[in-house]
């Protein structure tokens, strides 16, 4: 089992990565000092596959845990599901010494995490991510939240978990499309921080696509290490942490305008990285070879380099204005200067529209 430490203000917490470790969930909670009653929040598909094992582990460790099940899909990151969790927590008797355990993908982690951040003004939270995207991104760093009809993650809070437990075996049941969507966030880490890691992804594609255990463990570990380093330096996204949004300015806009569920989050991030690469190239920041390498790697992993159907340009532009990096009405993009080095810069609306246009069907 691999262990990575995430440093945050005043404390740190562990990321545990290994095969078959979901059965140790209760034991690991005891190790990090979680002591109260628990809420186990899962989506309907995950509950069917892993819910009993997780609940049994918690109960064997002496916890009283109440399971909660939300519908699968992005639509559950909403006010109504958040309200249902609040009411369920109250009925289950959760108090200030209780904790919320999120078992599932990024939707469950974001929703359950925000519920934990806000119920009784904040109770403990544990992540047990079961999708690749959640394991390398959503579960690490303490971002929690829900969507509004106007855009993704517009309501939320920073609430760091006490523990992140990543069981690689849960990826065996993940549909291929969702697995590939998670690889978009993996590719992102290579572009923003580590050219050697990017090259490793280029040369180990077959092993990664076939879920070769050693390769998968190495890739997830390195992705988590990069995110832990960034979060440790900038927990609340006042500066450096914005680089983790590479590909997300256009990606979130596409996701919202196309309608949540039309594309997976990782697919939108892939399209957004292509748009950002083309914008950086047009501005003279990124050379042709690097831009082509990024696009080639995205395509090689079976991820989209443009959206399938036309989308309204004005709606996309309006959605980009809601991006968290926007300041005084000016959209800011994370742009690569080379593979492994990026910067955040304001982009005029016409340039932003050209970036969008570059990934729309002609």
PDB file of N, CA and C in Angstrom, residues 185-222:
ATOM      1  N   UNK A 185      -7.780  13.889 -16.644  1.00  0.00           N
ATOM      2  CA  UNK A 185      -7.188  14.598 -15.508  1.00  0.00           C
ATOM      3  C   UNK A 185      -5.742  14.142 -15.287  1.00  0.00           C
ATOM      4  N   UNK A 186      -5.454  12.891 -15.565  1.00  0.00           N
ATOM      5  CA  UNK A 186      -4.080  12.394 -15.459  1.00  0.00           C
ATOM      6  C   UNK A 186      -3.175  13.117 -16.453  1.00  0.00           C
ATOM      7  N   UNK A 187      -3.622  13.217 -17.697  1.00  0.00           N
ATOM      8  CA  UNK A 187      -2.855  13.937 -18.723  1.00  0.00           C
ATOM      9  C   UNK A 187      -2.623  15.384 -18.300  1.00  0.00           C
ATOM     10  N   UNK A 188      -3.632  15.980 -17.697  1.00  0.00           N
ATOM     11  CA  UNK A 188      -3.527  17.366 -17.220  1.00  0.00           C
ATOM     12  C   UNK A 188      -2.317  17.554 -16.312  1.00  0.00           C
ATOM     13  N   UNK A 189      -2.092  16.605 -15.405  1.00  0.00           N
ATOM     14  CA  UNK A 189      -0.971  16.747 -14.468  1.00  0.00           C
ATOM     15  C   UNK A 189       0.365  16.777 -15.195  1.00  0.00           C
ATOM     16  N   UNK A 190       0.495  15.980 -16.238  1.00  0.00           N
ATOM     17  CA  UNK A 190       1.725  16.020 -17.013  1.00  0.00           C
ATOM     18  C   UNK A 190       1.949  17.364 -17.672  1.00  0.00           C
ATOM     19  N   UNK A 191       0.878  17.941 -18.225  1.00  0.00           N
ATOM     20  CA  UNK A 191       0.995  19.230 -18.916  1.00  0.00           C
ATOM     21  C   UNK A 191       1.355  20.344 -17.939  1.00  0.00           C
ATOM     22  N   UNK A 192       0.720  20.357 -16.766  1.00  0.00           N
ATOM     23  CA  UNK A 192       0.898  21.503 -15.872  1.00  0.00           C
ATOM     24  C   UNK A 192       2.155  21.424 -15.011  1.00  0.00           C
ATOM     25  N   UNK A 193       2.705  20.201 -14.817  1.00  0.00           N
ATOM     26  CA  UNK A 193       3.745  20.119 -13.792  1.00  0.00           C
ATOM     27  C   UNK A 193       4.893  19.169 -14.049  1.00  0.00           C
ATOM     28  N   UNK A 194       4.779  18.204 -14.979  1.00  0.00           N
ATOM     29  CA  UNK A 194       5.793  17.158 -15.005  1.00  0.00           C
ATOM     30  C   UNK A 194       5.976  16.600 -16.419  1.00  0.00           C
ATOM     31  N   UNK A 195       6.953  17.119 -17.167  1.00  0.00           N
ATOM     32  CA  UNK A 195       7.163  16.626 -18.533  1.00  0.00           C
ATOM     33  C   UNK A 195       7.581  15.156 -18.590  1.00  0.00           C
ATOM     34  N   UNK A 196       8.305  14.679 -17.554  1.00  0.00           N
ATOM     35  CA  UNK A 196       8.682  13.261 -17.526  1.00  0.00           C
ATOM     36  C   UNK A 196       7.445  12.387 -17.358  1.00  0.00           C
ATOM     37  N   UNK A 197       6.517  12.819 -16.537  1.00  0.00           N
ATOM     38  CA  UNK A 197       5.267  12.079 -16.354  1.00  0.00           C
ATOM     39  C   UNK A 197       4.467  12.064 -17.653  1.00  0.00           C
ATOM     40  N   UNK A 198       4.444  13.193 -18.358  1.00  0.00           N
ATOM     41  CA  UNK A 198       3.760  13.257 -19.655  1.00  0.00           C
ATOM     42  C   UNK A 198       4.371  12.237 -20.620  1.00  0.00           C
ATOM     43  N   UNK A 199       5.690  12.176 -20.654  1.00  0.00           N
ATOM     44  CA  UNK A 199       6.369  11.219 -21.528  1.00  0.00           C
ATOM     45  C   UNK A 199       6.075   9.779 -21.107  1.00  0.00           C
ATOM     46  N   UNK A 200       5.959   9.542 -19.804  1.00  0.00           N
ATOM     47  CA  UNK A 200       5.604   8.211 -19.296  1.00  0.00           C
ATOM     48  C   UNK A 200       4.221   7.810 -19.808  1.00  0.00           C
ATOM     49  N   UNK A 201       3.281   8.747 -19.827  1.00  0.00           N
ATOM     50  CA  UNK A 201       1.945   8.459 -20.341  1.00  0.00           C
ATOM     51  C   UNK A 201       1.982   8.161 -21.833  1.00  0.00           C
ATOM     52  N   UNK A 202       2.883   8.825 -22.544  1.00  0.00           N
ATOM     53  CA  UNK A 202       3.033   8.544 -23.978  1.00  0.00           C
ATOM     54  C   UNK A 202       3.539   7.129 -24.225  1.00  0.00           C
ATOM     55  N   UNK A 203       4.470   6.673 -23.416  1.00  0.00           N
ATOM     56  CA  UNK A 203       5.141   5.393 -23.681  1.00  0.00           C
ATOM     57  C   UNK A 203       4.494   4.203 -22.979  1.00  0.00           C
ATOM     58  N   UNK A 204       3.542   4.447 -22.092  1.00  0.00           N
ATOM     59  CA  UNK A 204       2.925   3.350 -21.340  1.00  0.00           C
ATOM     60  C   UNK A 204       1.414   3.267 -21.559  1.00  0.00           C
ATOM     61  N   UNK A 205       0.975   3.700 -22.724  1.00  0.00           N
ATOM     62  CA  UNK A 205      -0.466   3.753 -22.990  1.00  0.00           C
ATOM     63  C   UNK A 205      -1.101   2.367 -22.929  1.00  0.00           C
ATOM     64  N   UNK A 206      -0.490   1.376 -23.559  1.00  0.00           N
ATOM     65  CA  UNK A 206      -1.101   0.047 -23.597  1.00  0.00           C
ATOM     66  C   UNK A 206      -1.250  -0.537 -22.190  1.00  0.00           C
ATOM     67  N   UNK A 207      -0.228  -0.371 -21.360  1.00  0.00           N
ATOM     68  CA  UNK A 207      -0.301  -0.885 -19.992  1.00  0.00           C
ATOM     69  C   UNK A 207      -1.385  -0.184 -19.188  1.00  0.00           C
ATOM     70  N   UNK A 208      -1.517   1.119 -19.399  1.00  0.00           N
ATOM     71  CA  UNK A 208      -2.514   1.886 -18.659  1.00  0.00           C
ATOM     72  C   UNK A 208      -3.927   1.558 -19.140  1.00  0.00           C
ATOM     73  N   UNK A 209      -4.082   1.404 -20.438  1.00  0.00           N
ATOM     74  CA  UNK A 209      -5.411   1.078 -20.975  1.00  0.00           C
ATOM     75  C   UNK A 209      -5.857  -0.328 -20.564  1.00  0.00           C
ATOM     76  N   UNK A 210      -4.915  -1.220 -20.314  1.00  0.00           N
ATOM     77  CA  UNK A 210      -5.264  -2.578 -19.898  1.00  0.00           C
ATOM     78  C   UNK A 210      -5.280  -2.737 -18.378  1.00  0.00           C
ATOM     79  N   UNK A 211      -5.204  -1.623 -17.657  1.00  0.00           N
ATOM     80  CA  UNK A 211      -5.284  -1.622 -16.188  1.00  0.00           C
ATOM     81  C   UNK A 211      -4.142  -2.423 -15.561  1.00  0.00           C
ATOM     82  N   UNK A 212      -2.958  -2.392 -16.173  1.00  0.00           N
ATOM     83  CA  UNK A 212      -1.811  -3.104 -15.598  1.00  0.00           C
ATOM     84  C   UNK A 212      -1.558  -2.540 -14.195  1.00  0.00           C
ATOM     85  N   UNK A 213      -1.624  -3.391 -13.143  1.00  0.00           N
ATOM     86  CA  UNK A 213      -1.647  -2.888 -11.765  1.00  0.00           C
ATOM     87  C   UNK A 213      -0.486  -1.972 -11.388  1.00  0.00           C
ATOM     88  N   UNK A 214       0.736  -2.351 -11.731  1.00  0.00           N
ATOM     89  CA  UNK A 214       1.887  -1.533 -11.336  1.00  0.00           C
ATOM     90  C   UNK A 214       1.862  -0.173 -12.027  1.00  0.00           C
ATOM     91  N   UNK A 215       1.513  -0.170 -13.314  1.00  0.00           N
ATOM     92  CA  UNK A 215       1.434   1.088 -14.050  1.00  0.00           C
ATOM     93  C   UNK A 215       0.323   1.965 -13.494  1.00  0.00           C
ATOM     94  N   UNK A 216      -0.830   1.357 -13.237  1.00  0.00           N
ATOM     95  CA  UNK A 216      -1.966   2.105 -12.703  1.00  0.00           C
ATOM     96  C   UNK A 216      -1.636   2.712 -11.344  1.00  0.00           C
ATOM     97  N   UNK A 217      -1.008   1.920 -10.478  1.00  0.00           N
ATOM     98  CA  UNK A 217      -0.633   2.431  -9.160  1.00  0.00           C
ATOM     99  C   UNK A 217       0.367   3.578  -9.277  1.00  0.00           C
ATOM    100  N   UNK A 218       1.311   3.456 -10.203  1.00  0.00           N
ATOM    101  CA  UNK A 218       2.316   4.509 -10.380  1.00  0.00           C
ATOM    102  C   UNK A 218       1.678   5.795 -10.899  1.00  0.00           C
ATOM    103  N   UNK A 219       0.754   5.664 -11.841  1.00  0.00           N
ATOM    104  CA  UNK A 219       0.115   6.837 -12.447  1.00  0.00           C
ATOM    105  C   UNK A 219      -0.791   7.540 -11.442  1.00  0.00           C
ATOM    106  N   UNK A 220      -1.572   6.786 -10.693  1.00  0.00           N
ATOM    107  CA  UNK A 220      -2.448   7.400  -9.694  1.00  0.00           C
ATOM    108  C   UNK A 220      -1.615   8.052  -8.599  1.00  0.00           C
ATOM    109  N   UNK A 221      -0.565   7.379  -8.173  1.00  0.00           N
ATOM    110  CA  UNK A 221       0.289   7.947  -7.123  1.00  0.00           C
ATOM    111  C   UNK A 221       0.937   9.253  -7.562  1.00  0.00           C
ATOM    112  N   UNK A 222       1.483   9.285  -8.779  1.00  0.00           N
ATOM    113  CA  UNK A 222       2.138  10.510  -9.242  1.00  0.00           C
ATOM    114  C   UNK A 222       1.118  11.639  -9.418  1.00  0.00           C
TER     115      UNK A 222
END
